[in-house]
Rosetta silent file (secondary structure, phi, psi, omega in degrees, C-alpha in Angstrom):
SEQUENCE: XXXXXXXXXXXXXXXXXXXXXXXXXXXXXXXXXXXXXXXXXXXXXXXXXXXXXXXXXXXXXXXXXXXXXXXXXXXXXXXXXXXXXXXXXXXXXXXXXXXXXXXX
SCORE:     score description
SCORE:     0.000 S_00000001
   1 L     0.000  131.010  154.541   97.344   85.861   93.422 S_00000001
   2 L   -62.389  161.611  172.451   95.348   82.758   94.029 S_00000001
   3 L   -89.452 -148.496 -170.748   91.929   82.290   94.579 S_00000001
   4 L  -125.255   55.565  166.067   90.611   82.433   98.187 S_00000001
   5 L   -63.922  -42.036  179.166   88.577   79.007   99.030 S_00000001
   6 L   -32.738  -31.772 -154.229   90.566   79.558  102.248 S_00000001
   7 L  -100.343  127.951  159.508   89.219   82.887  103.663 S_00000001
   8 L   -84.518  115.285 -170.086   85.836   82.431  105.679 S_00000001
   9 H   -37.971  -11.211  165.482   82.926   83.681  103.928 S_00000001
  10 H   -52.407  -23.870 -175.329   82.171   86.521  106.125 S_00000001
  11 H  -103.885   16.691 -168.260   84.969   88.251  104.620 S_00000001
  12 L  -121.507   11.718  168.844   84.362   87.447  100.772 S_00000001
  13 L   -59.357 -110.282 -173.912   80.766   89.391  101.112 S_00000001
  14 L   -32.517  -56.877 -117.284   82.184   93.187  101.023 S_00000001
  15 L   -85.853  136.875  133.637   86.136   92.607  101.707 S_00000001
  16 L   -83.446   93.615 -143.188   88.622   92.882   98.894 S_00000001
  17 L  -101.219  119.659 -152.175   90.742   89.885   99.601 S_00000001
  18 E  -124.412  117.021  159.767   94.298   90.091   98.021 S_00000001
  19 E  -112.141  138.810 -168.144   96.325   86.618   98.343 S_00000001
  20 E  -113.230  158.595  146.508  100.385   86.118   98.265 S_00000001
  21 E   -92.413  120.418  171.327  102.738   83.524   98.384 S_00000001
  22 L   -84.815  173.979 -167.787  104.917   83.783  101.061 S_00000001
  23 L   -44.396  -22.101 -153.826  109.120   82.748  100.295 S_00000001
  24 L   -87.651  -39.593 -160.602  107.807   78.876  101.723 S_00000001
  25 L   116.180    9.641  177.196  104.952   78.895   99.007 S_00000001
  26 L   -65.231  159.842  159.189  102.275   79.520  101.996 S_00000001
  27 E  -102.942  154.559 -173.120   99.509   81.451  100.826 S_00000001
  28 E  -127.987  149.724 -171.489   98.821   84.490  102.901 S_00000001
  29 E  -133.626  117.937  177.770   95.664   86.462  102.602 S_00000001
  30 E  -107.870  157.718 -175.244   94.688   90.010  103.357 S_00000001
  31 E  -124.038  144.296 -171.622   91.938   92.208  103.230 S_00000001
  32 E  -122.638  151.430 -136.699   92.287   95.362  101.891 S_00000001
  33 E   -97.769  -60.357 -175.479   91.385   98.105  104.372 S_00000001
  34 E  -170.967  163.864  164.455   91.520  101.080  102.033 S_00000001
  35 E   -98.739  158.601 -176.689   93.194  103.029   98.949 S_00000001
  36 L  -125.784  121.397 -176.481   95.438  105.257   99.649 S_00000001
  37 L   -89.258 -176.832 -152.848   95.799  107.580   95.717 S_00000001
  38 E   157.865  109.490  167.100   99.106  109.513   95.858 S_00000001
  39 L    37.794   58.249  153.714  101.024  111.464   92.217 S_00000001
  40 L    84.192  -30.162  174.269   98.533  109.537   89.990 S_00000001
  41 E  -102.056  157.343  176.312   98.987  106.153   91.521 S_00000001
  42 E  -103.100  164.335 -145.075   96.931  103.891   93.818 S_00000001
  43 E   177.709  128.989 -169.698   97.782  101.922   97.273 S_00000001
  44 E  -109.049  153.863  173.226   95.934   99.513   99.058 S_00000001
  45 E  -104.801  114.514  175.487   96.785   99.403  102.743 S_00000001
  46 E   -87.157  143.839  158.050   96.117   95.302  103.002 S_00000001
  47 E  -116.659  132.525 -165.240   95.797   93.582  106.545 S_00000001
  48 E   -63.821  139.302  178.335   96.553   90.839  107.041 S_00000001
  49 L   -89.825  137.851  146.233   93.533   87.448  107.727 S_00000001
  50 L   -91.031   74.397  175.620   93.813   84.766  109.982 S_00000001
  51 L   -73.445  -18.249 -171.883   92.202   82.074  108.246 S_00000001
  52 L   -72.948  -38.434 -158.972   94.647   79.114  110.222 S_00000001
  53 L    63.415   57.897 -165.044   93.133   80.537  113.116 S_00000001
  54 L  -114.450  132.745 -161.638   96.279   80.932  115.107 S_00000001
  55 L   -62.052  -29.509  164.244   96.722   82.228  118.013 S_00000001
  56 L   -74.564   28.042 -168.064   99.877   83.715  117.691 S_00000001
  57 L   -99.654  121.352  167.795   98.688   85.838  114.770 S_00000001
  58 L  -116.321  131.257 -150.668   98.782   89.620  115.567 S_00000001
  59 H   -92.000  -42.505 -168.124   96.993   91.667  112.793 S_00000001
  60 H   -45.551  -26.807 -159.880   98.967   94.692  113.682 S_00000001
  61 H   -97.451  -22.538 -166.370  102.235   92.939  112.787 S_00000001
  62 L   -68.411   18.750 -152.078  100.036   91.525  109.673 S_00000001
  63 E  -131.649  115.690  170.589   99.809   94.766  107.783 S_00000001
  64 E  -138.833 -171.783 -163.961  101.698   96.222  104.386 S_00000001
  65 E  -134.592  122.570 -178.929  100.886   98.230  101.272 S_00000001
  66 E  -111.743  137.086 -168.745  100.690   97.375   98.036 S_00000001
  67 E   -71.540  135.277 -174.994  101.062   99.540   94.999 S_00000001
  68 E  -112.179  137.171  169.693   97.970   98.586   92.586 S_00000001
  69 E  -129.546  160.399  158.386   98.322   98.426   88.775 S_00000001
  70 E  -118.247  171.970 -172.178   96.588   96.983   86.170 S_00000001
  71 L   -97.497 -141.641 -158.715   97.556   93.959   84.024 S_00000001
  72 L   -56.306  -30.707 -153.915   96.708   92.575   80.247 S_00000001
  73 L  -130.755   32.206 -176.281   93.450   92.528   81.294 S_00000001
  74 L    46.309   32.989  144.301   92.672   95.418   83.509 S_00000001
  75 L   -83.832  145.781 -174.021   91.952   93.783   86.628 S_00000001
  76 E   -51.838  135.744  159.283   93.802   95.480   89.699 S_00000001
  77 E  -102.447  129.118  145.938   97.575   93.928   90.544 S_00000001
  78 E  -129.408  113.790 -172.491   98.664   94.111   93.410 S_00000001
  79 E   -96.744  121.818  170.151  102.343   94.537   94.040 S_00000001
  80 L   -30.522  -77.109  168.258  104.356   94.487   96.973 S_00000001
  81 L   -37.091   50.940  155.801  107.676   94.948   95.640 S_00000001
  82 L  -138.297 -171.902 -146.486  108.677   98.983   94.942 S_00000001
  83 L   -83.072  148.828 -177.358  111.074  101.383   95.801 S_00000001
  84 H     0.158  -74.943 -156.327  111.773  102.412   99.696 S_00000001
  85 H   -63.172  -41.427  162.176  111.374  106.288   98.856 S_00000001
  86 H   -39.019  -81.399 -172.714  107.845  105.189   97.075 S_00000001
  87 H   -67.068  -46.942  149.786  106.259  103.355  100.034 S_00000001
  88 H    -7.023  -79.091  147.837  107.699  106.582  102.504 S_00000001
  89 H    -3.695 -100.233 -175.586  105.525  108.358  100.313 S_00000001
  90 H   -30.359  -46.637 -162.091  102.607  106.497  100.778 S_00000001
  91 H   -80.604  -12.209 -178.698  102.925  106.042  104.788 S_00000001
  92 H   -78.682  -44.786 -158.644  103.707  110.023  104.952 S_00000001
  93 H   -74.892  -66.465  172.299  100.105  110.288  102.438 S_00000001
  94 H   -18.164  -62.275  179.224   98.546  107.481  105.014 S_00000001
  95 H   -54.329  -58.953 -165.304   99.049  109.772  108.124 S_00000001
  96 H   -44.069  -57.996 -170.654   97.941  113.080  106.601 S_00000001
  97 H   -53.065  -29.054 -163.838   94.354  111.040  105.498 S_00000001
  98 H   -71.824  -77.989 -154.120   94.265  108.997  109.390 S_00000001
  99 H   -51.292  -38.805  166.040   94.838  113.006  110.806 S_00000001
 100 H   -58.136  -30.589  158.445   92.002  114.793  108.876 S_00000001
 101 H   -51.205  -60.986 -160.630   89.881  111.523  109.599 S_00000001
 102 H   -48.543  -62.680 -168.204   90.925  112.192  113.218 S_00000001
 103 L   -51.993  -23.278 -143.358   89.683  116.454  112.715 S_00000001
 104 L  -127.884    0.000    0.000   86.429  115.980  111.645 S_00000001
């Protein structure tokens, strides 16, 4: 992760702002939305920021989940990258919290 001079301060008040390299070396920047815990581990659902300000940006299309660990120095990681049956998991975990949101 990088830092964020990119991201317009309205979002660097509150927002936990998670930035990637995409395969070109762009950086891409997200906000993260919420955790989702699940068997001991944590999950951020991030969505994706339009800092370019582009019009063809649809945050809906913008949106994945990253598994959070921590590193050497016990700040939060957050990685994309684990297996299929894992991230299932999570979006099956995801619903149940959205539907119980939904009940009450």
């Amino acid at each position: 992760m990088a830092d964020n001079k990119n991201v317009p301060e309205d979002y660097m008040d509150d927002d936990i702002i998670v930035t990637f390299q995409d395969d070109e070396g762009n950086e891409r920047y997200f906000a993260e939305e919420m955790r989702i815990p699940l068997n001991g581990a944590e999950y951020a659902l991030l969505v994706g920021l339009n800092v370019e300000e582009d019009e063809d940006f649809d945050e809906e299309e913008n949106v994945t989940i990253a598994k959070i660990v921590k590193d050497e120095n016990g700040e939060d990681e957050y990685i994309v990258d684990f297996p299929e049956e894992e991230f299932d998991a999570v979006v099956v975990e995801y619903n149940k919290i959205m539907d119980e949101a939904e009940a009450e």
